Amino acid sequence: MEGYGRFLALLVSALLVGFLSVVFSLVWVFHYREGLSWDGGSGEFNWHPVLAVTGFIFIQGIAIIVYRLPWTWKCSKLLMKFIHAGLNTIAMILAIVSMVAVFDYHNARNIPNVYSLHSWIGLTAVIFYSLQLFLGFAVFLLPFAPVPLRAALMPIHVYSGLTIFAAVIGAALMGITEKLLFSLSNPDYSALPPEATFVNCLGILLVIFGALILWMASRSQWKRPPEDNAKILQSIGETPEGTEEESTMTDGSNADKSDLRINSEAARKQNLKFDEAGQRSTM
């Protein structure tokens, strides 16, 4: 891998900052708020920031860069797809539970739902994330989608995934600011009491984590290397170089073998773009 040392430094930094973000969210709700519960009170609402930071930001960020980890490049591509899909599924479940917690809290206290910009962007992110997860399973994990379709949808899949991730971080920043504005009084948020300072630091950690993940995901030199095209070539009736089928072709003359190698190489190059786009993902 080109720039392995830089990648490793960024990865360690991202993991550290992401873990600190989760710890900060827990300290916030246990030290400054009423802890965690599921009784319709403030403790139930507190599940919302904790699960959003843990699942929708931290775990989703790890899922984005899991293909970039060089020590996984020798693993089966199917295994990596299951890991990627599994992490995103966990993130989706935690995001849904966090949404249920805040809706349940609002309904118990007769507080209107989905009226703020934070809720609009957050709910939109959850909806699009669920669609992203469903299409990811249907197109890239299950073996039914044709390679050209995967190649066509891969740029959309990658772009939408990164956009959703950035939108979730933006929604989180709006949400913690909104919570401080509503909750702090005597002194209020403008006086910058210790809780406000602490939560502002949480917001900075989230921005740093998002920036590190997006940087690693956008560097082409850190992509997973393309895999062998043999399966694609065989699926279209071509035979890769050096196989038994090639050695038993009809004529056996040097000219025929040379033509076969040229045709196989042409087919390999023709399908390389499909292989890279349809089989390899950064999201």
mmCIF file of N, CA and C in Angstrom, residues 36-38 43-56 88-106 122-123 126 129-130:
data_model
loop_
_atom_site.group_PDB
_atom_site.id
_atom_site.type_symbol
_atom_site.label_atom_id
_atom_site.label_comp_id
_atom_site.label_asym_id
_atom_site.label_seq_id
_atom_site.Cartn_x
_atom_site.Cartn_y
_atom_site.Cartn_z
ATOM 1 N N LEU A 36 -29.485 6.820 31.834
ATOM 2 C CA LEU A 36 -30.242 6.090 30.820
ATOM 3 C C LEU A 36 -31.359 5.283 31.472
ATOM 4 N N SER A 37 -32.513 5.308 30.835
ATOM 5 C CA SER A 37 -33.653 4.511 31.293
ATOM 6 C C SER A 37 -34.598 4.335 30.114
ATOM 7 N N TRP A 38 -35.697 3.642 30.341
ATOM 8 C CA TRP A 38 -36.705 3.496 29.279
ATOM 9 C C TRP A 38 -38.090 3.603 29.917
ATOM 10 N N GLY A 43 -34.246 10.133 30.904
ATOM 11 C CA GLY A 43 -33.300 9.041 30.727
ATOM 12 C C GLY A 43 -33.541 8.271 29.442
ATOM 13 N N GLU A 44 -34.798 8.193 29.014
ATOM 14 C CA GLU A 44 -35.082 7.524 27.748
ATOM 15 C C GLU A 44 -34.614 8.372 26.569
ATOM 16 N N PHE A 45 -34.835 9.672 26.658
ATOM 17 C CA PHE A 45 -34.343 10.553 25.589
ATOM 18 C C PHE A 45 -32.830 10.425 25.422
ATOM 19 N N ASN A 46 -32.124 10.216 26.529
ATOM 20 C CA ASN A 46 -30.660 10.182 26.472
ATOM 21 C C ASN A 46 -30.113 9.029 25.639
ATOM 22 N N TRP A 47 -30.959 8.010 25.406
ATOM 23 C CA TRP A 47 -30.526 6.958 24.489
ATOM 24 C C TRP A 47 -30.304 7.510 23.083
ATOM 25 N N HIS A 48 -31.012 8.561 22.764
ATOM 26 C CA HIS A 48 -30.935 9.117 21.408
ATOM 27 C C HIS A 48 -29.523 9.593 21.059
ATOM 28 N N PRO A 49 -28.904 10.485 21.830
ATOM 29 C CA PRO A 49 -27.545 10.895 21.469
ATOM 30 C C PRO A 49 -26.520 9.777 21.607
ATOM 31 N N VAL A 50 -26.680 8.931 22.626
ATOM 32 C CA VAL A 50 -25.688 7.865 22.831
ATOM 33 C C VAL A 50 -25.694 6.875 21.665
ATOM 34 N N LEU A 51 -26.871 6.418 21.261
ATOM 35 C CA LEU A 51 -26.953 5.443 20.174
ATOM 36 C C LEU A 51 -26.652 6.067 18.821
ATOM 37 N N ALA A 52 -27.015 7.334 18.655
ATOM 38 C CA ALA A 52 -26.702 8.008 17.391
ATOM 39 C C ALA A 52 -25.196 8.145 17.206
ATOM 40 N N VAL A 53 -24.498 8.547 18.265
ATOM 41 C CA VAL A 53 -23.042 8.691 18.174
ATOM 42 C C VAL A 53 -22.379 7.330 18.021
ATOM 43 N N THR A 54 -22.845 6.341 18.786
ATOM 44 C CA THR A 54 -22.222 5.015 18.759
ATOM 45 C C THR A 54 -22.464 4.289 17.442
ATOM 46 N N GLY A 55 -23.721 4.228 17.030
ATOM 47 C CA GLY A 55 -24.053 3.456 15.841
ATOM 48 C C GLY A 55 -24.005 4.238 14.557
ATOM 49 N N PHE A 56 -24.776 5.329 14.526
ATOM 50 C CA PHE A 56 -24.967 6.053 13.281
ATOM 51 C C PHE A 56 -23.716 6.822 12.847
ATOM 52 N N ASN A 88 -22.995 -2.079 8.927
ATOM 53 C CA ASN A 88 -24.041 -1.127 8.559
ATOM 54 C C ASN A 88 -25.396 -1.526 9.126
ATOM 55 N N THR A 89 -25.648 -2.826 9.219
ATOM 56 C CA THR A 89 -26.907 -3.285 9.808
ATOM 57 C C THR A 89 -26.970 -2.941 11.295
ATOM 58 N N ILE A 90 -25.869 -3.154 12.006
ATOM 59 C CA ILE A 90 -25.819 -2.780 13.426
ATOM 60 C C ILE A 90 -26.051 -1.288 13.588
ATOM 61 N N ALA A 91 -25.395 -0.493 12.748
ATOM 62 C CA ALA A 91 -25.574 0.963 12.812
ATOM 63 C C ALA A 91 -27.026 1.342 12.559
ATOM 64 N N MET A 92 -27.666 0.656 11.598
ATOM 65 C CA MET A 92 -29.059 0.951 11.284
ATOM 66 C C MET A 92 -29.976 0.621 12.455
ATOM 67 N N ILE A 93 -29.737 -0.527 13.094
ATOM 68 C CA ILE A 93 -30.567 -0.920 14.241
ATOM 69 C C ILE A 93 -30.434 0.087 15.373
ATOM 70 N N LEU A 94 -29.212 0.489 15.690
ATOM 71 C CA LEU A 94 -29.006 1.467 16.760
ATOM 72 C C LEU A 94 -29.631 2.811 16.409
ATOM 73 N N ALA A 95 -29.569 3.202 15.145
ATOM 74 C CA ALA A 95 -30.185 4.465 14.731
ATOM 75 C C ALA A 95 -31.704 4.404 14.899
ATOM 76 N N ILE A 96 -32.306 3.280 14.545
ATOM 77 C CA ILE A 96 -33.756 3.143 14.682
ATOM 78 C C ILE A 96 -34.160 3.177 16.152
ATOM 79 N N VAL A 97 -33.414 2.470 17.007
ATOM 80 C CA VAL A 97 -33.729 2.499 18.442
ATOM 81 C C VAL A 97 -33.599 3.923 18.988
ATOM 82 N N SER A 98 -32.595 4.649 18.528
ATOM 83 C CA SER A 98 -32.442 6.034 18.994
ATOM 84 C C SER A 98 -33.622 6.894 18.562
ATOM 85 N N MET A 99 -34.153 6.628 17.361
ATOM 86 C CA MET A 99 -35.322 7.374 16.898
ATOM 87 C C MET A 99 -36.560 7.007 17.716
ATOM 88 N N VAL A 100 -36.720 5.722 18.008
ATOM 89 C CA VAL A 100 -37.861 5.292 18.822
ATOM 90 C C VAL A 100 -37.811 5.959 20.193
ATOM 91 N N ALA A 101 -36.622 6.054 20.773
ATOM 92 C CA ALA A 101 -36.477 6.654 22.101
ATOM 93 C C ALA A 101 -36.932 8.107 22.110
ATOM 94 N N VAL A 102 -36.524 8.874 21.101
ATOM 95 C CA VAL A 102 -36.873 10.300 21.105
ATOM 96 C C VAL A 102 -38.353 10.500 20.796
ATOM 97 N N PHE A 103 -38.926 9.683 19.908
ATOM 98 C CA PHE A 103 -40.356 9.801 19.627
ATOM 99 C C PHE A 103 -41.178 9.412 20.855
ATOM 100 N N ASP A 104 -40.762 8.366 21.543
ATOM 101 C CA ASP A 104 -41.475 7.929 22.740
ATOM 102 C C ASP A 104 -41.412 8.998 23.821
ATOM 103 N N TYR A 105 -40.252 9.619 23.960
ATOM 104 C CA TYR A 105 -40.089 10.689 24.948
ATOM 105 C C TYR A 105 -40.978 11.884 24.601
ATOM 106 N N HIS A 106 -40.980 12.282 23.350
ATOM 107 C CA HIS A 106 -41.813 13.419 22.931
ATOM 108 C C HIS A 106 -43.293 13.127 23.143
ATOM 109 N N GLY A 122 -32.104 14.496 10.260
ATOM 110 C CA GLY A 122 -31.872 13.202 10.883
ATOM 111 C C GLY A 122 -32.803 12.126 10.357
ATOM 112 N N LEU A 123 -34.102 12.443 10.248
ATOM 113 C CA LEU A 123 -35.065 11.464 9.743
ATOM 114 C C LEU A 123 -34.795 11.136 8.275
ATOM 115 N N VAL A 126 -31.921 8.717 8.118
ATOM 116 C CA VAL A 126 -32.326 7.355 8.486
ATOM 117 C C VAL A 126 -33.045 6.676 7.327
ATOM 118 N N TYR A 129 -30.557 5.979 4.572
ATOM 119 C CA TYR A 129 -29.620 4.944 5.012
ATOM 120 C C TYR A 129 -30.251 3.565 4.912
ATOM 121 N N SER A 130 -31.528 3.465 5.258
ATOM 122 C CA SER A 130 -32.216 2.174 5.138
ATOM 123 C C SER A 130 -32.328 1.757 3.677
#
